[in-house]
mmCIF file with all atom_site columns, C-alpha atoms in Angstrom:
data_model
loop_
_atom_site.group_PDB
_atom_site.id
_atom_site.type_symbol
_atom_site.label_atom_id
_atom_site.label_alt_id
_atom_site.label_comp_id
_atom_site.label_asym_id
_atom_site.label_entity_id
_atom_site.label_seq_id
_atom_site.pdbx_PDB_ins_code
_atom_site.Cartn_x
_atom_site.Cartn_y
_atom_site.Cartn_z
_atom_site.occupancy
_atom_site.B_iso_or_equiv
_atom_site.pdbx_formal_charge
_atom_site.auth_seq_id
_atom_site.auth_comp_id
_atom_site.auth_asym_id
_atom_site.auth_atom_id
_atom_site.pdbx_PDB_model_num
ATOM 1  C CA . MET A 1 1  ? 53.031 63.244 47.170 1.00 91.00 ? 1  MET A CA 1
ATOM 2  C CA . LYS A 1 2  ? 51.799 64.101 43.658 1.00 93.00 ? 2  LYS A CA 1
ATOM 3  C CA . GLU A 1 3  ? 51.534 60.406 42.789 1.00 95.00 ? 3  GLU A CA 1
ATOM 4  C CA . PHE A 1 4  ? 49.584 59.718 45.986 1.00 95.00 ? 4  PHE A CA 1
ATOM 5  C CA . LEU A 1 5  ? 47.102 62.526 45.315 1.00 96.00 ? 5  LEU A CA 1
ATOM 6  C CA . SER A 1 6  ? 46.688 61.614 41.651 1.00 96.00 ? 6  SER A CA 1
ATOM 7  C CA . HIS A 1 7  ? 46.250 57.931 42.489 1.00 95.00 ? 7  HIS A CA 1
ATOM 8  C CA . HIS A 1 8  ? 43.354 58.850 44.800 1.00 95.00 ? 8  HIS A CA 1
ATOM 9  C CA . GLY A 1 9  ? 41.784 61.277 42.322 1.00 96.00 ? 9  GLY A CA 1
ATOM 10 C CA . VAL A 1 10 ? 42.496 64.313 44.490 1.00 96.00 ? 10 VAL A CA 1
ATOM 11 C CA . ALA A 1 11 ? 42.743 67.579 42.570 1.00 96.00 ? 11 ALA A CA 1
ATOM 12 C CA . TYR A 1 12 ? 45.623 69.795 43.622 1.00 95.00 ? 12 TYR A CA 1
ATOM 13 C CA . THR A 1 13 ? 47.490 72.892 42.573 1.00 95.00 ? 13 THR A CA 1
ATOM 14 C CA . GLU A 1 14 ? 51.255 72.579 42.408 1.00 95.00 ? 14 GLU A CA 1
ATOM 15 C CA . LYS A 1 15 ? 53.198 75.722 43.238 1.00 95.00 ? 15 LYS A CA 1
ATOM 16 C CA . LEU A 1 16 ? 56.901 75.745 42.461 1.00 94.00 ? 16 LEU A CA 1
ATOM 17 C CA . VAL A 1 17 ? 58.270 77.942 45.227 1.00 94.00 ? 17 VAL A CA 1
ATOM 18 C CA . ASP A 1 18 ? 61.791 77.759 43.816 1.00 93.00 ? 18 ASP A CA 1
ATOM 19 C CA . GLN A 1 19 ? 60.527 79.438 40.640 1.00 96.00 ? 19 GLN A CA 1
ATOM 20 C CA . ASP A 1 20 ? 57.707 81.658 41.934 1.00 96.00 ? 20 ASP A CA 1
ATOM 21 C CA . GLU A 1 21 ? 58.451 84.317 44.557 1.00 95.00 ? 21 GLU A CA 1
ATOM 22 C CA . GLU A 1 22 ? 54.723 84.918 45.223 1.00 96.00 ? 22 GLU A CA 1
ATOM 23 C CA . ALA A 1 23 ? 54.200 81.208 45.895 1.00 95.00 ? 23 ALA A CA 1
ATOM 24 C CA . LEU A 1 24 ? 57.180 81.225 48.270 1.00 94.00 ? 24 LEU A CA 1
ATOM 25 C CA . GLU A 1 25 ? 55.748 84.204 50.152 1.00 95.00 ? 25 GLU A CA 1
ATOM 26 C CA . GLU A 1 26 ? 52.334 82.513 50.349 1.00 94.00 ? 26 GLU A CA 1
ATOM 27 C CA . LEU A 1 27 ? 53.967 79.394 51.763 1.00 94.00 ? 27 LEU A CA 1
ATOM 28 C CA . PHE A 1 28 ? 55.799 81.430 54.383 1.00 94.00 ? 28 PHE A CA 1
ATOM 29 C CA . ARG A 1 29 ? 52.648 83.397 55.257 1.00 94.00 ? 29 ARG A CA 1
ATOM 30 C CA . ARG A 1 30 ? 50.464 80.284 55.617 1.00 94.00 ? 30 ARG A CA 1
ATOM 31 C CA . ALA A 1 31 ? 52.981 77.830 57.058 1.00 93.00 ? 31 ALA A CA 1
ATOM 32 C CA . SER A 1 32 ? 55.584 80.089 58.701 1.00 92.00 ? 32 SER A CA 1
ATOM 33 C CA . MET A 1 33 ? 58.265 78.069 56.927 1.00 88.00 ? 33 MET A CA 1
ATOM 34 C CA . ARG A 1 34 ? 59.994 77.755 53.612 1.00 82.00 ? 34 ARG A CA 1
ATOM 35 C CA . ALA A 1 35 ? 60.372 73.977 53.604 1.00 83.00 ? 35 ALA A CA 1
ATOM 36 C CA . THR A 1 36 ? 58.657 71.699 51.112 1.00 88.00 ? 36 THR A CA 1
ATOM 37 C CA . PRO A 1 37 ? 56.645 69.680 50.484 1.00 92.00 ? 37 PRO A CA 1
ATOM 38 C CA . VAL A 1 38 ? 53.737 71.275 52.302 1.00 94.00 ? 38 VAL A CA 1
ATOM 39 C CA . ILE A 1 39 ? 50.109 70.615 51.473 1.00 94.00 ? 39 ILE A CA 1
ATOM 40 C CA . PHE A 1 40 ? 47.088 72.502 52.769 1.00 95.00 ? 40 PHE A CA 1
ATOM 41 C CA . ILE A 1 41 ? 43.746 70.762 53.073 1.00 94.00 ? 41 ILE A CA 1
ATOM 42 C CA . GLY A 1 42 ? 41.426 73.551 54.083 1.00 92.00 ? 42 GLY A CA 1
ATOM 43 C CA . GLU A 1 43 ? 43.370 75.270 56.837 1.00 91.00 ? 43 GLU A CA 1
ATOM 44 C CA . GLU A 1 44 ? 45.123 72.055 57.903 1.00 94.00 ? 44 GLU A CA 1
ATOM 45 C CA . LYS A 1 45 ? 48.822 71.949 57.077 1.00 94.00 ? 45 LYS A CA 1
ATOM 46 C CA . VAL A 1 46 ? 50.706 68.724 56.329 1.00 95.00 ? 46 VAL A CA 1
ATOM 47 C CA . VAL A 1 47 ? 54.493 69.032 56.194 1.00 93.00 ? 47 VAL A CA 1
ATOM 48 C CA . GLY A 1 48 ? 56.311 66.298 54.328 1.00 93.00 ? 48 GLY A CA 1
ATOM 49 C CA . PHE A 1 49 ? 54.681 63.167 52.987 1.00 94.00 ? 49 PHE A CA 1
ATOM 50 C CA . ASP A 1 50 ? 52.590 61.969 55.935 1.00 95.00 ? 50 ASP A CA 1
ATOM 51 C CA . ARG A 1 51 ? 50.448 59.257 54.346 1.00 95.00 ? 51 ARG A CA 1
ATOM 52 C CA . ALA A 1 52 ? 48.356 58.611 57.470 1.00 96.00 ? 52 ALA A CA 1
ATOM 53 C CA . LYS A 1 53 ? 47.573 62.303 57.992 1.00 96.00 ? 53 LYS A CA 1
ATOM 54 C CA . LEU A 1 54 ? 46.684 62.784 54.320 1.00 96.00 ? 54 LEU A CA 1
ATOM 55 C CA . GLN A 1 55 ? 44.387 59.756 54.394 1.00 96.00 ? 55 GLN A CA 1
ATOM 56 C CA . GLU A 1 56 ? 42.715 61.062 57.548 1.00 96.00 ? 56 GLU A CA 1
ATOM 57 C CA . LEU A 1 57 ? 42.173 64.598 56.236 1.00 96.00 ? 57 LEU A CA 1
ATOM 58 C CA . LEU A 1 58 ? 41.000 63.405 52.819 1.00 96.00 ? 58 LEU A CA 1
ATOM 59 C CA . GLY A 1 59 ? 38.736 60.686 54.228 1.00 95.00 ? 59 GLY A CA 1
ATOM 60 C CA . LEU A 1 60 ? 40.607 57.922 52.410 1.00 93.00 ? 60 LEU A CA 1
ATOM 61 C CA . ALA A 1 61 ? 40.753 54.322 53.558 1.00 80.00 ? 61 ALA A CA 1
ATOM 62 C CA . ALA A 1 62 ? 44.090 53.293 55.049 1.00 69.00 ? 62 ALA A CA 1
#
């Protein structure tokens, strides 16, 4: 997912939930899960690497 975002020039903040308890709690609060990867685009949640959904939400050509 990081490569995809970087390739398209999308800025992101990586949070390492296995090393940061606050980040893990934020993930659980926002996504009601503790699975990764999860990306938030606004309030939209994308679980796993869903290329089509990311392209749609980011307005990228398929």
